[in-house]
Coordinates of C-alpha atoms and ligand atoms in Angstrom, one line a residue:
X1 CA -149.9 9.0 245.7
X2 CA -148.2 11.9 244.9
X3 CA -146.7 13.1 242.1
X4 CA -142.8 12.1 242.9
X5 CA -143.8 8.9 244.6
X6 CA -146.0 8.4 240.9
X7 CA -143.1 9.4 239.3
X8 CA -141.0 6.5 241.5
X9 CA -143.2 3.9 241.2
X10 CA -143.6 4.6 237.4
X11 CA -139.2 4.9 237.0
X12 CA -139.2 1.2 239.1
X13 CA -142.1 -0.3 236.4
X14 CA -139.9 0.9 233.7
X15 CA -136.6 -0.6 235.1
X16 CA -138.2 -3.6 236.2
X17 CA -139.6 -4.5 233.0
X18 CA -136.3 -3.4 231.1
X19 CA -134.8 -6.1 233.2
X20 CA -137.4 -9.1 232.5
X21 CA -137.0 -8.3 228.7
X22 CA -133.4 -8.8 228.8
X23 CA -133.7 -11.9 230.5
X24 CA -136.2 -13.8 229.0
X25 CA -136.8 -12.3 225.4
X26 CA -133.2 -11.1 223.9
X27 CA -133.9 -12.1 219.9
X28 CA -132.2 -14.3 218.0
X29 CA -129.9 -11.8 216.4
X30 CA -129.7 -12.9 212.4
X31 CA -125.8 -12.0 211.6
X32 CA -125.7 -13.0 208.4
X33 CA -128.0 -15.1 205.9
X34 CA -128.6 -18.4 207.7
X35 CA -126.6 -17.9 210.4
X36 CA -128.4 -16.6 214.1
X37 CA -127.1 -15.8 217.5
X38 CA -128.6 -16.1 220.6
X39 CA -127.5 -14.8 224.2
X40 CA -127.7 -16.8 227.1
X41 CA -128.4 -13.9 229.6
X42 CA -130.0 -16.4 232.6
X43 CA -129.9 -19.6 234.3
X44 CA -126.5 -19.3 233.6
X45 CA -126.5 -20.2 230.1
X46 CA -123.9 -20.0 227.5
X47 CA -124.4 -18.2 224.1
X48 CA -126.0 -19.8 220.9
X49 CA -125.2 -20.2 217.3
X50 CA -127.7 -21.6 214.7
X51 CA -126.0 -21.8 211.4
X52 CA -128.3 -23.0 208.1
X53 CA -127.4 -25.5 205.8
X54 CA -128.8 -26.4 202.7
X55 CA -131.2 -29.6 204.0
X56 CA -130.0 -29.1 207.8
X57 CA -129.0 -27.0 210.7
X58 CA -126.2 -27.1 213.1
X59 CA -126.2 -25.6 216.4
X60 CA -123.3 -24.3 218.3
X61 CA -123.1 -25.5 221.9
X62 CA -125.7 -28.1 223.1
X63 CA -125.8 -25.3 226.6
X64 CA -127.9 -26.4 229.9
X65 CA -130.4 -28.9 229.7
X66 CA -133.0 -26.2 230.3
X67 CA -131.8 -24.1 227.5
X68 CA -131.4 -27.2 225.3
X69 CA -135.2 -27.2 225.7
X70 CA -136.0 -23.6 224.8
X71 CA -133.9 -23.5 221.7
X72 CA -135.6 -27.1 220.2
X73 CA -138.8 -24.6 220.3
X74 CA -136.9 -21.1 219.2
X75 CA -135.3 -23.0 216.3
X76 CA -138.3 -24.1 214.9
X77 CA -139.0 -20.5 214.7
X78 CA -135.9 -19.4 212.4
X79 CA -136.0 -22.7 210.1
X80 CA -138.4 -25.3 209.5
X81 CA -135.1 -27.7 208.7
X82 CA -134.1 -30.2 211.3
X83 CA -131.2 -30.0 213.5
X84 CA -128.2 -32.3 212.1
X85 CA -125.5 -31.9 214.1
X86 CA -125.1 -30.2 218.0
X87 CA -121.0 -29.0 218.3
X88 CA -119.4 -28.5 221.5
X89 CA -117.0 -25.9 221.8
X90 CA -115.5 -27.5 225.0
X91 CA -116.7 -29.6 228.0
X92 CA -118.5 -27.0 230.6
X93 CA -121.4 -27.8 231.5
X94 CA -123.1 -24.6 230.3
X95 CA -121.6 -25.6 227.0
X96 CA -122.4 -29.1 226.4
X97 CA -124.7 -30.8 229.6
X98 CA -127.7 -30.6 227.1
X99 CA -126.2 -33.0 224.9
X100 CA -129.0 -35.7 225.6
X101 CA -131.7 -32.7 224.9
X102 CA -130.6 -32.8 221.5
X103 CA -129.4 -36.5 220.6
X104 CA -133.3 -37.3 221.9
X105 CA -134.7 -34.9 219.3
X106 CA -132.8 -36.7 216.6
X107 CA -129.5 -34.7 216.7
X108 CA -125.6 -36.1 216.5
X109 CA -123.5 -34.3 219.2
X110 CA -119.7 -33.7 218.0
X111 CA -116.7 -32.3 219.3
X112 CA -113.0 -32.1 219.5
X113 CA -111.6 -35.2 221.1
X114 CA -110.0 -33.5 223.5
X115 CA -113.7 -32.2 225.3
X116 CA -114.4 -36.2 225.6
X117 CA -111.0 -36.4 227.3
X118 CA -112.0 -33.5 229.4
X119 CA -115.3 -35.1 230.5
X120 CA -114.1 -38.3 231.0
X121 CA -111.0 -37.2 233.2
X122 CA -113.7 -34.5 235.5
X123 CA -116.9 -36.4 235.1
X124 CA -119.2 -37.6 236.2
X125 CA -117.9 -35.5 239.5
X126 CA -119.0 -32.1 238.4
X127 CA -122.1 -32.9 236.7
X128 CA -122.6 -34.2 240.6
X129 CA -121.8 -31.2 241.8
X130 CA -123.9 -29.2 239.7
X131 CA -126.9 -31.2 239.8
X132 CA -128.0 -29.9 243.2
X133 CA -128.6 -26.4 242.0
X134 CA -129.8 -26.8 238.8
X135 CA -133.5 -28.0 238.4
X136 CA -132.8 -28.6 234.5
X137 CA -130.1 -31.2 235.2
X138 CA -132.6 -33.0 238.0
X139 CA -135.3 -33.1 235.3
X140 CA -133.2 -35.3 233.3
X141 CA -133.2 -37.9 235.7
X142 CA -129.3 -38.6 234.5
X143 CA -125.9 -39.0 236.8
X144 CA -123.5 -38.0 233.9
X145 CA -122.9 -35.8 230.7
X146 CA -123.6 -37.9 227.7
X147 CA -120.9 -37.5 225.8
X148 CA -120.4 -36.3 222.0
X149 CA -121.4 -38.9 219.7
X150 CA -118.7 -38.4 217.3
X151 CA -114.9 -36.8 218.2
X152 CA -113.1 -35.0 215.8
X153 CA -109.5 -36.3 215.4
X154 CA -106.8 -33.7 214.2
X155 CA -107.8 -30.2 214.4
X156 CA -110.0 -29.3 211.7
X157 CA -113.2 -30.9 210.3
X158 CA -115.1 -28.7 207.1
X159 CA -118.3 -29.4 206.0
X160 CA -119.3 -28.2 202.6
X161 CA -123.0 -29.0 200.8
X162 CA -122.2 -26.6 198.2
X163 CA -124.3 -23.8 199.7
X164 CA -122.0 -23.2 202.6
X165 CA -118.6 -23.7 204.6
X166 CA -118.2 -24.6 208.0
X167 CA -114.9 -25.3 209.7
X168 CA -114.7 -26.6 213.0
X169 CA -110.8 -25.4 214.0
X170 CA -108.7 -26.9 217.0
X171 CA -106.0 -24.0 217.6
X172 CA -104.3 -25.0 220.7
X173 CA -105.3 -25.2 224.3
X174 CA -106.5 -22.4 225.6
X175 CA -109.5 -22.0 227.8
X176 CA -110.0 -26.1 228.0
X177 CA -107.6 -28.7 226.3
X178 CA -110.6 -29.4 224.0
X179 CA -111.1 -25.6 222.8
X180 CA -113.3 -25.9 219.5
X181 CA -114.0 -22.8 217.1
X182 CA -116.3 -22.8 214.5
X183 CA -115.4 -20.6 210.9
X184 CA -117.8 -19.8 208.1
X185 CA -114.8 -18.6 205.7
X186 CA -117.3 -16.9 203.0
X187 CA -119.0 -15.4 205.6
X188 CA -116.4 -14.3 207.9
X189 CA -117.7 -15.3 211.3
X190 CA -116.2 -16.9 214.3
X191 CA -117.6 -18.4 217.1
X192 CA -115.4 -19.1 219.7
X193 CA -117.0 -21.0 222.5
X194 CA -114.7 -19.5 226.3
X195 CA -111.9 -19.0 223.7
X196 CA -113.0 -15.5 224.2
X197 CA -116.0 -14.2 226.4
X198 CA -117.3 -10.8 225.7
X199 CA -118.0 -9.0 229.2
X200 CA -118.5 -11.8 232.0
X201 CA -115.5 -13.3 233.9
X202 CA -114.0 -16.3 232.1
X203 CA -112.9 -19.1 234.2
X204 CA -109.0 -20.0 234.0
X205 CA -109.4 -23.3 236.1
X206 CA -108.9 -25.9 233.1
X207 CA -107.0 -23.5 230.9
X208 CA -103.2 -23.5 229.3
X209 CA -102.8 -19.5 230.3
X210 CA -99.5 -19.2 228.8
X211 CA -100.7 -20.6 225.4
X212 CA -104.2 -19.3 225.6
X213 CA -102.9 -16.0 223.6
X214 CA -101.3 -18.2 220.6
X215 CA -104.4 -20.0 219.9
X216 CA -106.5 -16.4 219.9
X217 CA -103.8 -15.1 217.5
X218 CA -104.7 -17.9 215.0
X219 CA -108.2 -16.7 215.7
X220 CA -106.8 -13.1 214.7
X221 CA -105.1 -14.3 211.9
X222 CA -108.5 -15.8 210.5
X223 CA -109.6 -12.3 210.3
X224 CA -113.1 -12.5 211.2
X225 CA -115.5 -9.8 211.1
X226 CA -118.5 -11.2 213.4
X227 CA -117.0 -12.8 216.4
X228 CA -119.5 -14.7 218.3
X229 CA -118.2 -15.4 222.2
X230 CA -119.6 -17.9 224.1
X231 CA -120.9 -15.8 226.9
X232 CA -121.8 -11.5 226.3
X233 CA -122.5 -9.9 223.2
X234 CA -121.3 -10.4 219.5
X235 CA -118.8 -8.1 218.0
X236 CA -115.8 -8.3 216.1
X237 CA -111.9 -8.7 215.9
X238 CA -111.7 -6.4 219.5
X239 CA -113.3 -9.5 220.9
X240 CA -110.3 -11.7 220.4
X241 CA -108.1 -9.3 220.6
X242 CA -109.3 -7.8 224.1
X243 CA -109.3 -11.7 225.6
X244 CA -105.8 -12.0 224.5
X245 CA -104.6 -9.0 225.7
X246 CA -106.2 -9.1 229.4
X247 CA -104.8 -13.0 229.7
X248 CA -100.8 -11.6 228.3
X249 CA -101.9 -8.9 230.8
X250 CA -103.2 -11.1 233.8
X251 CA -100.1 -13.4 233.3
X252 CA -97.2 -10.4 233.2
X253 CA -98.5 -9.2 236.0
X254 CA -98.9 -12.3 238.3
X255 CA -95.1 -13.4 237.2
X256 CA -93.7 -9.8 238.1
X257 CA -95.4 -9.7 241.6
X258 CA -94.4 -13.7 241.7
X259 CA -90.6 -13.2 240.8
X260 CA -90.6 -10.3 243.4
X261 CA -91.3 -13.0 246.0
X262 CA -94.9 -12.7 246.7
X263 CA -97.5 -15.3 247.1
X264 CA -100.9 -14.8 245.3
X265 CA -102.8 -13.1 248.7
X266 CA -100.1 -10.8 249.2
X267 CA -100.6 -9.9 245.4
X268 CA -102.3 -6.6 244.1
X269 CA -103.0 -6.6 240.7
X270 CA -103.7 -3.3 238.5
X271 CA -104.2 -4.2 234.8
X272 CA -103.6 -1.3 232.0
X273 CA -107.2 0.3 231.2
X274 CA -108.0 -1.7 228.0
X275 CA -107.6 0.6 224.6
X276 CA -111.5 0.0 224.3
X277 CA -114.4 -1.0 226.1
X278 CA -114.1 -4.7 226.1
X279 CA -114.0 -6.2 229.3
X280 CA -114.5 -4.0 231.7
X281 CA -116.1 -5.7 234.6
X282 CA -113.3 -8.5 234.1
X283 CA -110.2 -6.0 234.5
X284 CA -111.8 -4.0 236.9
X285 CA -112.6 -7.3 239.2
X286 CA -109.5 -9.4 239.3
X287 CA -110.9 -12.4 241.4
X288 CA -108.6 -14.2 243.7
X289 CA -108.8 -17.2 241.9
X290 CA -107.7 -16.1 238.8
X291 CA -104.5 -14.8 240.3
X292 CA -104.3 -17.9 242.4
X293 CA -104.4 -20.1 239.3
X294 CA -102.3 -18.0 237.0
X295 CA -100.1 -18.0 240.0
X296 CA -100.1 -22.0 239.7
X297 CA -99.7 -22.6 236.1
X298 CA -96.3 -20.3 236.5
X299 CA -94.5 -21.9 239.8
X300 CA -95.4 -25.2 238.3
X301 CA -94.4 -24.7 235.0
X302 CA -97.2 -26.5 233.5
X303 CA -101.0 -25.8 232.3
X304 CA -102.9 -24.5 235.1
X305 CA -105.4 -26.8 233.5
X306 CA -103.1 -29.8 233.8
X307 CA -102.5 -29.5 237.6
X308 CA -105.0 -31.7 239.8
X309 CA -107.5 -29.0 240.7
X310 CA -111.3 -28.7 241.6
X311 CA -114.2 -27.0 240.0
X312 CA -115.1 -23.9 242.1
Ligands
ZN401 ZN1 -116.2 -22.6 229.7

């Protein structure tokens, strides 16, 4: 070999095993005492939050079947105290199909009513769908997400053991009907489930885009300094405030170009470069079907979410 073919095969080993780090080992990154996050970054799977209690833990987002699996194993790891309760930020399967992974191993699945309302009015049709693709649905020989074993009525839950606060906050429809967040006042973090996505392309399909902005301002107004998303990296307050912008965006410009008489293939779409680098890939890829559904939710005059629609 010589030396610029050595030099080759030695830049591919290097980028190769950059890669297989990322996806397999990304550590659980400890944001605060007792409180971990963990990125999804394969399979398809959504972020992770493992929050300490005094005698307990709770995790945020039961995630895939598969992943459900891992993190029994990577929890262990951060705290030798069992897992109490499993929230659900919302009904997507990346978010919540595990929930029998985790009611088997002794864990009580919650959620906002509305992500029951969502599965029951979409399942078990999606999980169906799925199920073909994904290996670590198959393996658990079900036909349907089991749903949370207890709802949250109203829009906020709090539990306090003395050593620490944890709200679970319903502010408005916005990504899903169901949309939950979860806000450790003393601690100021904020983990938002699809409420607001750091970097990957968030689905509009089941969302209320015109109201999706209203509930990330109460978000704002919560003043958070850790924002955990449910899919990309942590960060803070840009987080939010980039998702709400791109959406008020997204939605001025699909009404402009829709008043003007156009239909959503005829549209062209230039968002403003964000004021920092969040969401990049999202702006700079406008997909078809989020114009097409923004597009909906306006000549309809109802949540794009609410229309009949299917998962794609
Ligand atoms: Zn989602």
């Amino acid at each position: 070999m010589d030396g610029i073919k050595r030099q080759f095969v030695f830049i591919l080993l290097l980028i190769s095993t950059a890669v297989s780090i990322h996806a397999q080992n990304s550590p659980p990154h400890r944001i605060a005492r007792g409180v971990w996050f963990l990125t999804g970054d394969t399979n398809g799977y959504s972020n992770t939050v493992v929050i300490e209690m005094r005698d307990y833990l709770i995790v945020v987002d039961a995630n895939y079947p598969g992943r459900a699996k891992q993190l029994l194993g990577i929890v262990k790891q951060l705290s030798p105290k069992q897992v109490r309760y499993v929230f659900d930020t919302h009904a997507h399967g990346d978010h919540a199909y595990g929930n029998s992974v985790w009611t088997a191993a002794g864990a009580t699945t919650l959620a906002f009513q509305g992500v029951t309302d969502e599965m029951n009015r979409w399942e078990p049709t999606r999980w169906r769908n799925a199920l073909a693709k994904r290996p670590d649905m198959q393996a658990t020989g079900e036909t349907d997400v089991q749903r949370p074993q207890m709802s949250i009525a109203g829009d906020r839950l709090t539990l306090n053991d003395g050593t620490r606060e944890v709200d679970f906050l319903f502010l408005g429809w916005g990504h899903t009907p169901g949309d939950g967040y979860v806000w450790l006042p003393a601690e100021r973090i904020l983990a938002t489930g699809d409420a607001a996505v750091n970097g990957p392309r968030n689905k509009l399909l089941d969302a209320n885009i015109a109201n999706w902005p209203k509930a990330l301002e109460k978000a704002i107004a919560l003043n958070p300094l850790h924002v955990l998303p449910g899919h990309g990296d942590a960060g803070g307050i840009e987080i939010l405030q980039g998702q709400r912008q791109f959406l008020i965006d997204l939605y001025a410009a699909v009404k402009a170009q829709a008043d003007a008489g156009k239909k959503p293939a005829e549209m062209h779409i230039q968002l403003p470069a964000p004021d920092n680098l969040w969401f990049p890939a999202n702006r700079a890829a406008m997909r078809q079907q989020d114009i097409e559904t923004v597009y909906l939710e306006i000549v309809s005059h109802a949540p794009a979410g609410s229309l009949p629609h299917e998962w794609r």
